[in-house]
Amino acid sequence: MKLVKPKKFLGQHFLKDLQVAQDIADTVDACPDLPILEVGPGMGVLTQFLIPKGRQLKVVELDFESVAYLRENFAQLGDNIIEKDFLRMDLAELFDGKPFVLTGNYPYNISSQIFFKMLDYKDLIPCCTGMIQKEVAERIAAAPGNKTYGILSILIQAWYKVEYLFTVHEHVFNPPPKVKSAVIRMTRNETTDLGCNEKLFKQIVKTTFNQRRKTLRNSISTILDKSHPLSADAIFNKRPEQLSVEDFIDLTNRVEQALAEARANTNQ
């Protein structure tokens, strides 16, 4: 295969180290046989290493210059080059409702939004790999007690096993960005049901981490009043980064029960 050496468009950083691109592409091998959706292919640096894998491949790109470049240099993809905004797409329509691997050198400014969308389609995406800003990768992979542990860590780790695979340094890009990058892989775990009210779970996670310096008793007070007897429990002396996914699930169930009891007492 003749490798494509992409040209640089104004304002873009492109990956010039083809071995790194090959290594990123190979992260999808952990989930064989599934079709692949690449987000933000740009000039096709990663695409050229995904094509030889012999799997159905679709790429979604919003930038019109990049789309034109892809159509000229990857004509074999044909209609599988999709000129759309990934965040607005119905992913269930892509492969006739069949599961697929999500990958890409993700646009750093929307990577978190991409992963929140992945969670919305978690039953269709058993595996997600790719390159993101190192700081975001560390956040996603962080364990409880770590200062980078937060909303993304909890919401993704509830459904996916996260692997921080390797760091990508600035010098492999042209021009070099001001931040380091990292490659991660997220593989669906065996969880099919959290065992709690998922909407309340998300609300509690986001509410407490948005005030992460406060104890749970104070940060959760907009959901559960501090005067409620449950808030006297020792867990409310903790801060959110001290709680595991399982702790948040347990907390959600206890808060939901407390709220239901409070409503029942009000209606009496």
Coordinates of C-alpha atoms in Angstrom, one line a residue:
M1 CA 0.0 0.0 0.0
K2 CA 1.3 3.4 -0.9
L3 CA 1.2 5.6 2.2
V4 CA -0.5 9.0 2.0
K5 CA 1.6 11.9 3.3
P6 CA -1.0 14.4 4.2
K7 CA -0.5 18.1 3.5
K8 CA -1.0 20.6 6.3
F9 CA -4.0 22.8 6.3
L10 CA -3.9 26.1 8.2
G11 CA -4.5 25.7 11.9
Q12 CA -4.2 21.9 11.9
H13 CA -1.7 19.7 13.7
F14 CA -1.1 16.5 11.8
L15 CA 0.5 13.3 13.0
K16 CA 3.8 12.9 10.9
D17 CA 5.1 9.8 12.6
L18 CA 3.5 6.9 10.6
Q19 CA 4.6 4.3 13.1
V20 CA 2.6 6.0 15.8
A21 CA -0.4 6.1 13.4
Q22 CA 0.1 2.3 12.8
D23 CA 0.2 1.7 16.6
I24 CA -3.0 3.7 17.1
A25 CA -4.8 1.8 14.3
D26 CA -3.7 -1.5 15.8
T27 CA -5.6 -0.8 19.0
V28 CA -8.8 -1.9 17.2
D29 CA -7.4 -5.4 16.9
A30 CA -8.5 -6.1 20.5
C31 CA -12.1 -6.1 19.1
P32 CA -11.8 -8.2 15.9
D33 CA -14.4 -8.8 13.2
L34 CA -16.5 -5.7 14.0
P35 CA -16.9 -2.8 11.6
I36 CA -15.0 0.4 12.4
L37 CA -16.1 4.0 12.6
E38 CA -13.3 6.5 12.5
V39 CA -14.2 10.0 13.8
G40 CA -12.3 13.0 12.5
P41 CA -10.0 11.3 10.0
G42 CA -8.7 14.6 8.7
M43 CA -6.1 13.8 6.1
G44 CA -6.4 10.1 6.6
V45 CA -3.2 9.5 8.5
L46 CA -4.9 6.8 10.6
T47 CA -7.4 5.8 7.9
Q48 CA -4.6 4.4 5.7
F49 CA -3.7 1.8 8.4
L50 CA -7.3 0.9 9.1
I51 CA -8.2 0.1 5.5
P52 CA -5.8 -3.0 5.2
K53 CA -7.5 -4.6 8.2
G54 CA -10.2 -5.8 5.8
R55 CA -13.1 -4.7 7.9
Q56 CA -16.1 -2.5 7.0
L57 CA -14.8 1.0 7.6
K58 CA -16.7 4.3 7.7
V59 CA -15.2 7.7 8.4
V60 CA -17.1 10.8 9.6
E61 CA -15.5 14.2 9.0
L62 CA -17.1 17.7 9.2
D63 CA -14.2 19.8 7.7
F64 CA -14.9 20.3 4.0
E65 CA -11.3 20.5 3.0
S66 CA -10.5 17.3 4.8
V67 CA -13.5 15.6 3.1
A68 CA -12.3 16.7 -0.3
Y69 CA -8.8 15.4 0.4
L70 CA -10.2 12.0 1.6
R71 CA -12.4 11.6 -1.5
E72 CA -9.4 12.3 -3.7
N73 CA -6.9 10.1 -1.9
F74 CA -9.2 7.3 -0.5
A75 CA -11.6 6.9 -3.4
Q76 CA -12.0 3.2 -2.4
L77 CA -14.1 4.3 0.6
G78 CA -16.7 5.8 -1.7
D79 CA -19.9 6.6 0.2
N80 CA -18.3 5.5 3.5
I81 CA -16.8 9.0 3.7
I82 CA -19.5 10.8 5.7
E83 CA -19.6 14.5 5.8
K84 CA -21.5 15.1 9.0
D85 CA -21.1 16.3 12.6
F86 CA -20.5 13.2 14.6
L87 CA -22.2 14.7 17.7
R88 CA -25.5 15.1 15.8
M89 CA -25.6 11.7 14.2
D90 CA -27.8 8.7 14.9
L91 CA -25.2 6.0 15.4
A92 CA -27.8 3.3 15.2
E93 CA -28.2 3.9 11.5
L94 CA -24.5 3.5 10.6
F95 CA -24.1 -0.3 10.4
D96 CA -27.8 -1.3 10.3
G97 CA -28.0 -1.3 14.1
K98 CA -25.0 -3.7 14.4
P99 CA -22.2 -3.1 17.0
F100 CA -19.0 -1.4 15.8
V101 CA -15.6 -0.2 17.1
L102 CA -15.2 3.6 17.5
T103 CA -11.8 5.0 16.9
G104 CA -10.0 8.1 15.8
N105 CA -7.5 10.8 16.5
Y106 CA -10.2 12.7 18.2
P107 CA -10.6 16.5 18.0
Y108 CA -9.3 17.5 21.5
N109 CA -11.9 20.3 22.0
I110 CA -14.8 17.9 21.8
S111 CA -13.3 14.6 23.0
S112 CA -15.4 14.6 26.2
Q113 CA -18.6 15.2 24.2
I114 CA -17.6 12.3 21.9
F115 CA -17.3 9.9 24.9
F116 CA -20.6 11.1 26.4
K117 CA -22.2 10.2 23.1
M118 CA -20.4 6.9 23.2
L119 CA -22.1 6.2 26.6
D120 CA -25.5 7.0 25.0
Y121 CA -24.8 4.2 22.5
K122 CA -22.9 1.9 24.8
D123 CA -24.9 -1.1 23.7
L124 CA -23.6 -0.5 20.1
I125 CA -20.0 0.3 21.0
P126 CA -18.3 -2.6 22.7
C127 CA -14.9 -1.0 22.1
C128 CA -13.6 2.5 21.7
T129 CA -10.0 3.4 21.0
G130 CA -8.0 6.4 19.9
M131 CA -5.8 9.4 20.7
I132 CA -6.9 12.3 22.9
Q133 CA -5.2 14.9 25.0
K134 CA -3.1 13.3 27.7
E135 CA -4.8 15.1 30.5
V136 CA -8.2 13.8 29.4
A137 CA -6.9 10.3 29.1
E138 CA -5.5 10.4 32.6
R139 CA -8.9 11.6 33.8
I140 CA -10.8 8.8 32.2
A141 CA -8.4 6.1 33.5
A142 CA -8.0 7.6 37.0
A143 CA -8.7 5.6 40.1
P144 CA -10.5 6.9 43.3
G145 CA -8.3 9.1 45.4
N146 CA -6.5 10.6 42.4
K147 CA -6.8 14.3 41.8
T148 CA -7.7 13.7 38.2
Y149 CA -10.6 11.3 39.1
G150 CA -13.9 12.9 38.2
I151 CA -17.1 12.9 36.3
L152 CA -15.6 11.2 33.1
S153 CA -13.8 8.6 35.3
I154 CA -17.0 7.5 37.0
L155 CA -19.5 7.6 34.1
I156 CA -17.1 5.8 31.7
Q157 CA -15.7 3.2 34.2
A158 CA -19.3 2.3 35.2
W159 CA -19.7 0.7 31.8
Y160 CA -16.1 0.3 30.3
K161 CA -12.8 -1.2 31.3
V162 CA -10.3 1.6 30.6
E163 CA -6.7 1.1 29.5
Y164 CA -4.2 3.9 29.2
L165 CA -2.0 2.4 26.4
F166 CA 0.8 4.9 25.7
T167 CA 1.8 8.5 25.6
V168 CA 2.3 10.4 22.4
H169 CA 4.8 13.3 22.5
E170 CA 4.5 16.6 20.8
H171 CA 7.4 16.1 18.4
V172 CA 5.5 13.6 16.3
F173 CA 3.1 16.3 15.1
N174 CA 3.7 19.2 12.7
P175 CA 3.5 21.8 14.0
P176 CA 4.0 20.4 17.6
P177 CA 1.0 21.2 19.9
K178 CA 1.4 22.6 23.3
V179 CA 0.1 19.5 25.0
K180 CA 1.0 15.8 25.1
S181 CA -1.4 13.2 23.8
A182 CA -2.3 9.7 24.8
V183 CA -3.9 6.6 23.3
I184 CA -6.5 4.7 25.3
R185 CA -8.8 1.8 24.8
M186 CA -12.2 1.4 26.5
T187 CA -13.8 -2.1 26.4
R188 CA -17.4 -2.7 27.6
N189 CA -17.4 -4.5 30.9
E190 CA -20.0 -7.1 31.9
T191 CA -22.4 -4.5 33.4
T192 CA -25.8 -4.5 31.8
D193 CA -27.6 -2.6 34.6
L194 CA -26.1 -0.3 37.2
G195 CA -28.6 -1.5 39.8
C196 CA -29.7 2.0 40.5
N197 CA -31.6 4.9 39.0
E198 CA -29.2 5.9 36.3
K199 CA -30.6 9.4 35.9
L200 CA -30.1 10.1 39.6
F201 CA -26.7 8.4 39.5
K202 CA -25.5 10.9 36.8
Q203 CA -27.1 13.8 38.7
I204 CA -25.3 12.9 41.9
V205 CA -21.9 12.3 40.2
K206 CA -22.1 15.6 38.3
T207 CA -23.4 17.6 41.3
T208 CA -20.8 16.4 43.8
F209 CA -17.8 16.7 41.4
N210 CA -18.9 20.2 40.3
Q211 CA -18.2 21.1 44.0
R212 CA -15.4 18.6 44.5
R213 CA -13.7 20.5 47.4
K214 CA -16.8 20.2 49.5
T215 CA -17.9 17.2 51.5
L216 CA -20.8 15.2 50.0
R217 CA -23.1 16.5 52.8
N218 CA -22.7 20.0 51.4
S219 CA -22.3 19.3 47.7
I220 CA -25.4 17.0 47.5
S221 CA -27.6 19.3 49.6
T222 CA -29.4 20.5 46.4
I223 CA -30.6 16.9 46.0
L224 CA -30.9 15.8 49.6
D225 CA -31.4 18.3 52.3
K226 CA -28.8 18.4 55.0
S227 CA -31.5 18.1 57.6
H228 CA -32.4 14.6 56.4
P229 CA -31.2 11.8 58.8
L230 CA -29.3 10.1 56.0
S231 CA -26.9 13.0 55.7
A232 CA -25.6 12.2 59.2
D233 CA -24.0 9.0 57.7
A234 CA -20.2 8.9 57.7
I235 CA -20.1 8.6 53.9
F236 CA -21.3 12.2 53.7
N237 CA -18.1 13.3 55.4
K238 CA -16.2 12.2 52.3
R239 CA -15.4 14.1 49.1
P240 CA -16.5 12.7 45.8
E241 CA -13.0 11.6 44.6
Q242 CA -12.9 9.2 47.6
L243 CA -15.9 7.2 46.2
S244 CA -15.6 4.3 43.8
V245 CA -18.2 3.6 41.1
E246 CA -19.8 1.0 43.4
D247 CA -19.9 3.6 46.2
F248 CA -21.8 6.0 44.0
I249 CA -24.2 3.3 43.0
D250 CA -24.9 2.5 46.7
L251 CA -25.2 6.2 47.5
T252 CA -27.7 6.6 44.7
N253 CA -29.9 3.8 46.0
R254 CA -29.8 5.2 49.5
V255 CA -30.6 8.8 48.4
E256 CA -33.4 7.6 46.1
Q257 CA -34.9 5.7 49.1
A258 CA -34.5 8.7 51.3
L259 CA -36.2 11.0 48.8
A260 CA -39.1 8.5 48.3
E261 CA -39.6 8.3 52.1
A262 CA -39.6 12.1 52.3
R263 CA -42.2 12.4 49.6
A264 CA -44.4 9.7 51.3
N265 CA -44.2 11.6 54.6
T266 CA -45.2 14.9 52.8
N267 CA -48.2 13.3 51.2
Q268 CA -49.5 11.8 54.5

